[in-house]
mmCIF file of C-alpha atoms in Angstrom:
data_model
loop_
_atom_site.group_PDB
_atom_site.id
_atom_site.type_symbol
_atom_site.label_atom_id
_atom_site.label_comp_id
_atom_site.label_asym_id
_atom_site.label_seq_id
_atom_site.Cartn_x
_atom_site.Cartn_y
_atom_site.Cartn_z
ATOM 1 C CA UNK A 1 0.478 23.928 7.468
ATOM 2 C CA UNK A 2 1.146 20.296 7.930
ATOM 3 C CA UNK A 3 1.917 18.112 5.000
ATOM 4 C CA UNK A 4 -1.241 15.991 5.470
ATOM 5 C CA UNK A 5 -3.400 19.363 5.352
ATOM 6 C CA UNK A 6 -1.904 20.389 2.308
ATOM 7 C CA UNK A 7 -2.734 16.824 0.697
ATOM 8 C CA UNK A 8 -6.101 17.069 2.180
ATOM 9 C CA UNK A 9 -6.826 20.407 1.326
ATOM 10 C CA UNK A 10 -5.377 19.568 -3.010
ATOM 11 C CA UNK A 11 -7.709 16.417 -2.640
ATOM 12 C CA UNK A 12 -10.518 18.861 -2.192
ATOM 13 C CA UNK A 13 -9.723 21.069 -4.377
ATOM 14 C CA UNK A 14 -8.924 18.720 -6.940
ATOM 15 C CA UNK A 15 -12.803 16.620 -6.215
ATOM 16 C CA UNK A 16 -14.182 20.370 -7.006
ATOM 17 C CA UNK A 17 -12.714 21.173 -10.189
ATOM 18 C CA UNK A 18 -10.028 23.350 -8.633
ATOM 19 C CA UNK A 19 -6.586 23.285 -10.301
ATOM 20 C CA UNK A 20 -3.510 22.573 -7.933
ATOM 21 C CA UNK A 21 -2.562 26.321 -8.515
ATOM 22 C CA UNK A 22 -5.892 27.652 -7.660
ATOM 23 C CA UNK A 23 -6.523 25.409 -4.393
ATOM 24 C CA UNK A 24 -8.885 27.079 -2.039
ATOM 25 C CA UNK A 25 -7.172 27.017 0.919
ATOM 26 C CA UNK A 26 -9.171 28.814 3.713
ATOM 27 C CA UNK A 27 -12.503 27.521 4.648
ATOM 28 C CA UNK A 28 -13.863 31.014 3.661
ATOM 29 C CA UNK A 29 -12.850 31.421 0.478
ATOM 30 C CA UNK A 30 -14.894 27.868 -0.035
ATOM 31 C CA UNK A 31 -17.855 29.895 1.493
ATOM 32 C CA UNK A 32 -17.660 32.710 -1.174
ATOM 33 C CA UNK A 33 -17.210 29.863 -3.923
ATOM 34 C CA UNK A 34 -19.875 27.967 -2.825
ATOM 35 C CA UNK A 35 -22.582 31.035 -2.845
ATOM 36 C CA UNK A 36 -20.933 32.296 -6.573
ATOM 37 C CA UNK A 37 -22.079 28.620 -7.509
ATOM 38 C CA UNK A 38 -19.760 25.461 -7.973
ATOM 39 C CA UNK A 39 -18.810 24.963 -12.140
ATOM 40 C CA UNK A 40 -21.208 21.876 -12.839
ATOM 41 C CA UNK A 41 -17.670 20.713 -14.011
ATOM 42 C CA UNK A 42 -16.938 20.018 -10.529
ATOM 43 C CA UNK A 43 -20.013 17.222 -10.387
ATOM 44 C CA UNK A 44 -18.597 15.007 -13.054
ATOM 45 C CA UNK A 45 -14.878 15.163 -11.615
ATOM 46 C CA UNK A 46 -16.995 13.783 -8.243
ATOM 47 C CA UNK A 47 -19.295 11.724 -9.914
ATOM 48 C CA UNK A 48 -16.169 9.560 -11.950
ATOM 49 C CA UNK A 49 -13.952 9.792 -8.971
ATOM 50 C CA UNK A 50 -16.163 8.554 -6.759
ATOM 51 C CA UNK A 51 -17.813 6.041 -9.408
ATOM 52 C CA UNK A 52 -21.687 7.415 -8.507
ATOM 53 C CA UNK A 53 -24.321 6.426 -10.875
ATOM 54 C CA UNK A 54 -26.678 9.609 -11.670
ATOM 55 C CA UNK A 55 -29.130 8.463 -9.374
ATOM 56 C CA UNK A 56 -26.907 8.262 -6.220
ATOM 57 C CA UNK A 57 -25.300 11.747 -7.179
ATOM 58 C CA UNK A 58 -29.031 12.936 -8.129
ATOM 59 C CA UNK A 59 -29.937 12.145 -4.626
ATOM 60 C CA UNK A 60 -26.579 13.241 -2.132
ATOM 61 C CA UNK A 61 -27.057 16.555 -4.027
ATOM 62 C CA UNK A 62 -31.004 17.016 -3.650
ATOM 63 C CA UNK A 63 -32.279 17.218 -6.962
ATOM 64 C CA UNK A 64 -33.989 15.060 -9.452
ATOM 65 C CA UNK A 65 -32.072 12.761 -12.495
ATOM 66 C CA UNK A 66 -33.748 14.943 -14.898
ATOM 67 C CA UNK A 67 -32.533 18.165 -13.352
ATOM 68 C CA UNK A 68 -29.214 16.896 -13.282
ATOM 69 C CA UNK A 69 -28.925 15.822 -16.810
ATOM 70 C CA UNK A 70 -30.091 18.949 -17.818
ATOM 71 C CA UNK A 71 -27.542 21.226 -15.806
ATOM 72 C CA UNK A 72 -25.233 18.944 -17.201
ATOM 73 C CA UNK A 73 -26.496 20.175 -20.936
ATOM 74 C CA UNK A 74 -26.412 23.359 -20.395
ATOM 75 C CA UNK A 75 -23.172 23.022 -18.085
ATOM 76 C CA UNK A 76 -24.909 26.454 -15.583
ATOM 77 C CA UNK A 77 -23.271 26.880 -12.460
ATOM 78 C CA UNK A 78 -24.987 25.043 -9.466
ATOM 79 C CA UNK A 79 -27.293 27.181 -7.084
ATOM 80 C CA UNK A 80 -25.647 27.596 -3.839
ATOM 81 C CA UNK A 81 -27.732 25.315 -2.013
ATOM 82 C CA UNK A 82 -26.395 22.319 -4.653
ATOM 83 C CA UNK A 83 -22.953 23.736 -4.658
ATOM 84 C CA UNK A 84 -23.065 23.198 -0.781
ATOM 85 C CA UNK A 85 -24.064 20.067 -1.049
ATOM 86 C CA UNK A 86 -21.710 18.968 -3.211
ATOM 87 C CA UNK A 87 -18.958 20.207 -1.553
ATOM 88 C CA UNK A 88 -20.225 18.392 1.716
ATOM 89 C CA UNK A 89 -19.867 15.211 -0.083
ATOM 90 C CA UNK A 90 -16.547 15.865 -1.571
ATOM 91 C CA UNK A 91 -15.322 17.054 1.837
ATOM 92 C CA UNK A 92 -16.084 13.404 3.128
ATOM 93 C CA UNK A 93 -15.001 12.025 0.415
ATOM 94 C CA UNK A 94 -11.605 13.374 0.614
ATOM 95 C CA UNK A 95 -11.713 12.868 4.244
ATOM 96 C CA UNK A 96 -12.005 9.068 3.418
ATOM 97 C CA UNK A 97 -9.109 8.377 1.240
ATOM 98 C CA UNK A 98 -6.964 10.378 3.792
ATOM 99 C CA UNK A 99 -7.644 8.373 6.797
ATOM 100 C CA UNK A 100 -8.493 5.155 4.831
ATOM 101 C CA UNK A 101 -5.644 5.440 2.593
ATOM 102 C CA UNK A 102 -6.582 5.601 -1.185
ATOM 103 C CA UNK A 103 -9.565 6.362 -3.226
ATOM 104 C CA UNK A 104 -10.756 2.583 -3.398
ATOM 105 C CA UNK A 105 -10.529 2.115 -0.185
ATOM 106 C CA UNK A 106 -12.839 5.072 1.354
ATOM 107 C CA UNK A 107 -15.535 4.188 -1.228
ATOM 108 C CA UNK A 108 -15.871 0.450 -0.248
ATOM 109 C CA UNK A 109 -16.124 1.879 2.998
ATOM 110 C CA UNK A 110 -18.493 4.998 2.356
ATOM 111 C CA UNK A 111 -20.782 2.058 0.613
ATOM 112 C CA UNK A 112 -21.164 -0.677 3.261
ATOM 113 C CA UNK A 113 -23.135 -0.612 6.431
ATOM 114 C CA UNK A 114 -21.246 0.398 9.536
ATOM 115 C CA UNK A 115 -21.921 -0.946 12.845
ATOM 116 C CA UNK A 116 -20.450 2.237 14.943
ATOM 117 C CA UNK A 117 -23.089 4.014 12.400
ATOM 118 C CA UNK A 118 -26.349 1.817 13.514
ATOM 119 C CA UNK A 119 -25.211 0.001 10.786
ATOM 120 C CA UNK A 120 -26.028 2.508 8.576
ATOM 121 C CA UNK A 121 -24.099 3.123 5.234
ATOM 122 C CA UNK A 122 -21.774 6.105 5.506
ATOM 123 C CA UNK A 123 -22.916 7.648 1.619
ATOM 124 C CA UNK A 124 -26.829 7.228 2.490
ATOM 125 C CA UNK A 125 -26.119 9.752 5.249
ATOM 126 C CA UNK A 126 -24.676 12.316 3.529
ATOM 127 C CA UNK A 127 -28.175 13.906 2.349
ATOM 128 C CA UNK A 128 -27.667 16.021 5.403
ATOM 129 C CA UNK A 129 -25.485 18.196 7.008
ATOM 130 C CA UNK A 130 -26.135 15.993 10.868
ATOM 131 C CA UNK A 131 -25.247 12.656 8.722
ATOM 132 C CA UNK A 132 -21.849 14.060 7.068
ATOM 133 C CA UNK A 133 -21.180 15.172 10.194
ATOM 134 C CA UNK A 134 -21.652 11.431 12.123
ATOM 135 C CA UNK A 135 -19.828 10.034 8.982
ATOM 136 C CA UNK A 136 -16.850 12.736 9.559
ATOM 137 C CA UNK A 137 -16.730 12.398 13.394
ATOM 138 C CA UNK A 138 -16.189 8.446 12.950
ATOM 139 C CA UNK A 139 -13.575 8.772 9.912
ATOM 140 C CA UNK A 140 -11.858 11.023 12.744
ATOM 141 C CA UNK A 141 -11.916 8.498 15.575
ATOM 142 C CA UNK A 142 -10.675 5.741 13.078
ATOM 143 C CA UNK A 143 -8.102 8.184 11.895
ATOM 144 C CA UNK A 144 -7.139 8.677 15.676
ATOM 145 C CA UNK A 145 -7.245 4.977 16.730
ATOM 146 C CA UNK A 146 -10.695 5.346 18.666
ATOM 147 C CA UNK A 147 -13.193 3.185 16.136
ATOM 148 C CA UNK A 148 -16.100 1.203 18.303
#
């Protein structure tokens, strides 16, 4: 496995609440961790790395404010549906600061309109799976040279 991989994969990891030692390292294993439920641990780790507000993370993960502040009370595991949607967002997210070099620098970017996205912003399209994936394809290009 490639150095890069490796740093890409710990980044992940580390945005879900995994420790180094623990890093999930094959895309199934994040399957069967996704449908046990993500620790709700693994949304504040996100939501202060990534410097959301409740509302944004409320929204990118599909539920309501209230919802979220009361998982966060009670500190349940997320449903699988929330748990996937929270590791689509930290999967960008970590995609980001690899090609764009650092933590500050993806979210200014994730946060301002792109032209090569319709000038959309990169986080509003990350409620859905066809967004993430537009947002992922042009981090990719950029990472490869090919930006327009």
């Amino acid at each position: 496995m490639s150095e890069r991989k490796r740093t890409y994969g710990r980044r992940l990891s580390t945005l879900l609440g995994e420790r180094p030692k623990h890093e999930v390292r094959e895309a199934g294993r994040w399957h069967e961790r996704i449908l046990e439920g993500l620790d709700f641990s693994a949304v504040d780790n996100i939501k202060q790395h990534a410097a959301l507000t409740d509302g944004e993370l409320a929204r990118l993960l599909g539920i309501g404010e209230a919802t979220l502040r009361r998982a966060r009370a009670a500190r349940t595991k997320l449903d699988p549906a929330t748990s996937d949607r929270l590791y689509r967002l930290s999967k960008v997210v970590a995609v980001a600061e690899e090609v764009l070099e650092g933590a500050n620098n993806a979210m200014q970017w994730l946060r301002r309109g792109q032209p090569a996205l319709g000038g959309a912003v990169p986080l509003d399209l990350l409620v859905t799976q066809a967004g993430a994936d537009e947002v992922e394809t042009l981090l990719r290009r950029i990472d490869f040279g090919v930006y327009t």
